[in-house]
Amino acid sequence: MKTPRPVLLAALASLTIALAPAQPSPLASSTPPAATIIVSGELTREFQLAPASSAEGQLVLRNTSATPGRARIYQLDYSLDADAHIYTDPGQLPRSNAPWIELGERQPELAPGETRIVPFKVSVPSDPSRSGTYWSMIMVEGLAADPQPENANAVSVRSVIRYGIQIITHVGGSASARPAISHQRIAAANDRHSVCFDLANTGDRWLRPKMELRLFDGSGRSLGVFPAPTTRVYPGASAPQKFDLPALPAGDYLALIVLDTDDELYGAQYRFRLDD
């Protein structure tokens, strides 16, 4: 099976605003900004390991600001499905590999312009029953400088940029993905239509198929093949999918959804009608 290409997870940004109770003639103050800590390299790391084996990786952090800075490195579990993205404490989800990960540092301090390599190690337990895909996330964010004395009448604003590095461990080679398509529907927007559905993975290994939609009219004539970007669905999760259709007249249509996992081909039919 071909090794899936890593997928970039964009840095997460948040803005924290703290407002003190209103007082006459409030004084404005600013919280010292966090140093600009960036993470270089791919934000998805994959490891193919057997039970009782381990592998090492590294995070490359750089302080791009002119002041010393400190980074906070911590872990989260996450689950993605068609309805929500769920983040929780590490080690809570059934397929979390967070307890297997040892971080070399958790609050490294970086001088202005410094690049720091923070090692980590993934060690799979010796349990031979473990098989399939396990995952979690390492988070990195810059910490603010030491705060100034608080003023009860102050307004404090601080911007935080967080990077999420997905750590994915495939254990053994016997597990497989099992796709399931549900909730097929037609969505309309701006006088155009899309075929939408939920793609679930009921197997034990992540699902990363190449997908295409083959469209036919009511008489069986082909109207084209429409590829979709490669998606990723973890075991037990689901993800919404959408194929945008060309402008079509009213009538009956057949959509054939084809999934290629490199090991197997899967297909599902969806018949629909468009009215004037």
C-alpha positions as CSV (number, residue, x, y, z in Angstrom):
1,M,0.0,0.0,0.0
2,K,1.4,3.4,-0.9
3,T,2.4,5.6,2.0
4,P,-0.1,8.5,2.4
5,R,1.3,12.0,1.9
6,P,1.4,14.2,5.0
7,V,-1.4,16.7,5.3
8,L,-0.7,20.2,6.6
9,L,-2.8,21.2,9.6
10,A,-2.8,25.0,9.7
11,A,-1.7,26.8,12.8
12,L,-4.6,27.7,15.1
13,A,-4.9,31.3,16.2
14,S,-6.9,32.6,19.1
15,L,-7.4,36.0,20.6
16,T,-7.8,36.3,24.4
17,I,-9.5,39.5,25.7
18,A,-9.9,40.2,29.4
19,L,-12.0,43.1,30.5
20,A,-12.0,44.4,34.1
21,P,-15.2,45.7,35.7
22,A,-16.0,49.2,34.4
23,Q,-14.6,52.0,36.5
24,P,-14.4,55.8,36.1
25,S,-11.5,56.9,33.9
26,P,-10.1,53.4,33.1
27,L,-6.5,53.2,32.4
28,A,-5.3,51.4,29.2
29,S,-2.5,48.8,29.5
30,S,-1.0,46.2,27.3
31,T,0.0,42.7,28.2
32,P,3.6,42.0,27.1
33,P,3.3,40.1,23.8
34,A,4.3,36.5,23.4
35,A,7.5,36.0,21.4
36,T,6.9,34.7,17.9
37,I,7.6,31.0,18.1
38,I,7.1,29.1,14.8
39,V,7.2,25.4,14.0
40,S,9.1,24.4,10.9
41,G,8.5,21.2,8.9
42,E,5.5,19.0,8.3
43,L,2.7,19.2,10.8
44,T,1.7,15.5,10.3
45,R,4.1,12.8,11.4
46,E,3.5,9.1,10.6
47,F,5.2,6.1,12.1
48,Q,4.7,2.4,11.1
49,L,5.6,0.4,14.1
50,A,5.2,-3.1,15.6
51,P,4.2,-3.7,19.3
52,A,7.1,-3.2,21.7
53,S,8.9,-1.0,19.1
54,S,9.7,2.7,19.1
55,A,10.7,5.6,16.8
56,E,12.1,9.0,17.4
57,G,11.1,12.4,15.9
58,Q,11.8,16.0,16.4
59,L,10.0,19.4,16.5
60,V,11.9,22.3,15.1
61,L,11.0,25.6,16.9
62,R,12.3,29.0,15.9
63,N,12.0,32.3,17.7
64,T,11.6,34.9,15.0
65,S,11.2,37.9,17.4
66,A,13.9,40.2,18.7
67,T,13.2,39.2,22.3
68,P,13.7,36.0,24.3
69,G,10.8,33.7,24.2
70,R,9.4,30.6,25.8
71,A,7.2,27.9,24.2
72,R,4.6,25.7,25.8
73,I,4.5,22.1,24.4
74,Y,1.6,19.9,25.4
75,Q,-0.6,17.1,24.2
76,L,-4.3,16.7,23.2
77,D,-6.5,14.0,21.9
78,Y,-8.8,14.8,19.0
79,S,-11.6,13.2,17.1
80,L,-13.0,14.4,13.8
81,D,-16.4,13.5,12.5
82,A,-19.1,14.9,10.2
83,D,-20.7,16.9,13.0
84,A,-17.9,18.2,15.1
85,H,-14.2,18.3,15.9
86,I,-13.6,17.2,19.5
87,Y,-10.4,18.0,21.5
88,T,-9.9,16.5,24.9
89,D,-7.2,15.6,27.5
90,P,-4.5,13.3,26.2
91,G,-5.1,9.5,26.7
92,Q,-8.9,9.8,26.9
93,L,-9.9,8.4,23.5
94,P,-9.8,4.6,22.7
95,R,-7.2,5.0,20.0
96,S,-5.1,7.7,21.6
97,N,-1.3,7.3,21.3
98,A,-0.6,10.2,23.6
99,P,0.5,8.0,26.5
100,W,3.1,6.5,24.1
101,I,4.8,9.8,23.4
102,E,7.7,11.2,25.5
103,L,8.6,14.8,25.0
104,G,12.1,16.0,25.4
105,E,11.1,19.4,26.7
106,R,7.8,21.1,27.6
107,Q,8.7,24.7,28.1
108,P,11.9,25.5,26.1
109,E,13.3,29.0,26.2
110,L,14.6,30.4,23.0
111,A,16.9,33.3,22.5
112,P,16.1,35.9,19.8
113,G,16.5,34.2,16.4
114,E,17.3,30.8,17.9
115,T,16.3,27.6,16.4
116,R,15.7,24.8,18.9
117,I,15.2,21.1,18.2
118,V,12.9,19.4,20.6
119,P,13.1,15.6,20.4
120,F,10.2,13.2,21.1
121,K,9.9,9.4,21.2
122,V,6.9,7.2,20.3
123,S,7.0,3.8,22.1
124,V,4.3,1.2,21.3
125,P,3.3,-1.0,24.2
126,S,4.1,-4.7,23.9
127,D,0.4,-5.7,23.8
128,P,0.2,-7.9,20.7
129,S,-3.5,-7.3,20.3
130,R,-2.9,-3.7,19.3
131,S,-3.4,-3.2,15.6
132,G,-4.4,-0.3,13.3
133,T,-4.1,3.4,13.5
134,Y,-3.6,5.4,16.7
135,W,-3.2,9.2,16.9
136,S,-3.0,12.3,19.0
137,M,-1.7,15.9,18.7
138,I,1.3,17.8,20.1
139,M,0.5,21.5,20.5
140,V,3.1,24.3,20.5
141,E,2.4,27.9,21.5
142,G,4.4,30.9,22.4
143,L,4.0,32.1,26.0
144,A,3.7,35.8,26.9
145,A,6.5,37.6,28.7
146,D,6.2,38.0,32.5
147,P,3.1,40.1,33.0
148,Q,3.2,43.6,34.3
149,P,1.4,44.4,37.7
150,E,-2.3,44.1,37.2
151,N,-4.5,47.2,37.1
152,A,-8.1,46.7,38.1
153,N,-9.2,49.2,35.5
154,A,-7.0,47.8,32.7
155,V,-8.0,46.2,29.4
156,S,-5.7,43.4,28.4
157,V,-5.5,41.9,24.9
158,R,-3.2,39.1,23.9
159,S,-2.9,37.1,20.6
160,V,-1.8,33.5,20.7
161,I,-0.7,31.3,17.7
162,R,-0.9,27.6,18.3
163,Y,0.5,24.9,16.1
164,G,-1.0,21.4,16.1
165,I,1.3,18.5,15.0
166,Q,-0.5,15.3,14.4
167,I,1.3,12.2,15.5
168,I,0.0,9.1,13.8
169,T,1.1,5.5,14.6
170,H,0.1,2.6,12.4
171,V,0.6,-0.6,14.4
172,G,1.1,-3.9,12.6
173,G,0.1,-4.6,9.1
174,S,-3.1,-6.7,9.4
175,A,-5.7,-4.0,10.1
176,S,-7.7,-2.4,7.3
177,A,-10.0,0.5,6.7
178,R,-13.7,-0.1,5.9
179,P,-15.5,2.9,4.2
180,A,-19.2,3.5,4.7
181,I,-21.2,6.1,2.8
182,S,-24.4,7.6,4.3
183,H,-26.7,10.6,4.2
184,Q,-26.5,11.1,0.4
185,R,-28.2,14.4,-0.5
186,I,-28.3,17.2,-3.0
187,A,-27.3,20.7,-1.8
188,A,-28.2,23.8,-3.8
189,A,-26.5,27.2,-3.6
190,N,-26.3,30.1,-6.1
191,D,-28.2,28.1,-8.7
192,R,-25.7,25.3,-8.6
193,H,-26.0,21.8,-7.1
194,S,-23.6,19.5,-5.2
195,V,-23.8,15.8,-4.3
196,C,-23.1,15.6,-0.5
197,F,-22.6,12.6,1.8
198,D,-20.9,11.5,4.9
199,L,-17.9,9.1,4.6
200,A,-17.3,7.0,7.7
201,N,-14.5,4.5,8.5
202,T,-15.7,1.5,10.5
203,G,-12.3,-0.3,10.2
204,D,-9.2,-0.2,12.4
205,R,-6.8,1.6,10.0
206,W,-7.2,5.1,8.7
207,L,-9.0,5.6,5.4
208,R,-7.4,7.9,2.8
209,P,-9.0,7.1,-0.5
210,K,-8.8,8.7,-3.9
211,M,-12.4,9.6,-4.7
212,E,-14.3,10.5,-7.9
213,L,-17.9,11.0,-8.9
214,R,-19.1,9.6,-12.2
215,L,-22.3,11.4,-13.4
216,F,-24.9,9.9,-15.8
217,D,-28.2,11.3,-17.1
218,G,-31.5,9.4,-17.0
219,S,-30.7,7.6,-20.3
220,G,-27.3,6.3,-19.0
221,R,-25.2,8.8,-20.9
222,S,-22.0,9.8,-19.2
223,L,-21.8,13.5,-18.2
224,G,-18.3,13.5,-16.9
225,V,-16.0,12.3,-14.1
226,F,-15.4,14.7,-11.2
227,P,-12.4,14.0,-8.9
228,A,-12.2,15.1,-5.3
229,P,-9.3,16.1,-3.1
230,T,-7.9,13.1,-1.1
231,T,-9.5,13.0,2.3
232,R,-8.5,11.3,5.6
233,V,-10.9,9.5,8.0
234,Y,-9.7,8.0,11.2
235,P,-11.1,4.7,12.6
236,G,-14.5,5.3,14.1
237,A,-14.8,8.8,12.6
238,S,-16.6,10.3,9.6
239,A,-16.1,13.3,7.4
240,P,-18.5,15.3,5.2
241,Q,-17.8,15.1,1.4
242,K,-19.0,17.3,-1.4
243,F,-18.9,17.1,-5.2
244,D,-19.8,20.3,-7.1
245,L,-21.8,19.5,-10.2
246,P,-21.9,21.5,-13.5
247,A,-25.0,23.4,-14.5
248,L,-27.6,20.8,-15.2
249,P,-31.1,20.9,-16.7
250,A,-34.1,19.4,-14.9
251,G,-34.2,15.6,-15.1
252,D,-33.1,12.4,-13.5
253,Y,-29.5,11.6,-12.8
254,L,-27.3,8.8,-11.4
255,A,-24.2,9.6,-9.4
256,L,-21.7,6.8,-9.0
257,I,-19.3,7.5,-6.1
258,V,-16.0,5.6,-6.5
259,L,-13.4,5.2,-3.7
260,D,-9.9,3.8,-4.4
261,T,-8.0,2.8,-1.2
262,D,-5.1,1.3,-3.2
263,D,-6.1,-2.1,-1.8
264,E,-9.8,-2.1,-2.8
265,L,-12.3,-0.3,-4.9
266,Y,-15.6,0.7,-3.4
267,G,-18.6,2.2,-5.1
268,A,-22.1,3.6,-4.2
269,Q,-24.9,4.7,-6.4
270,Y,-27.1,7.7,-5.7
271,R,-30.1,8.5,-7.9
272,F,-31.6,12.0,-7.8
273,R,-33.9,14.3,-9.7
274,L,-33.5,18.0,-10.3
275,D,-36.7,20.1,-10.9
276,D,-37.0,23.4,-12.6
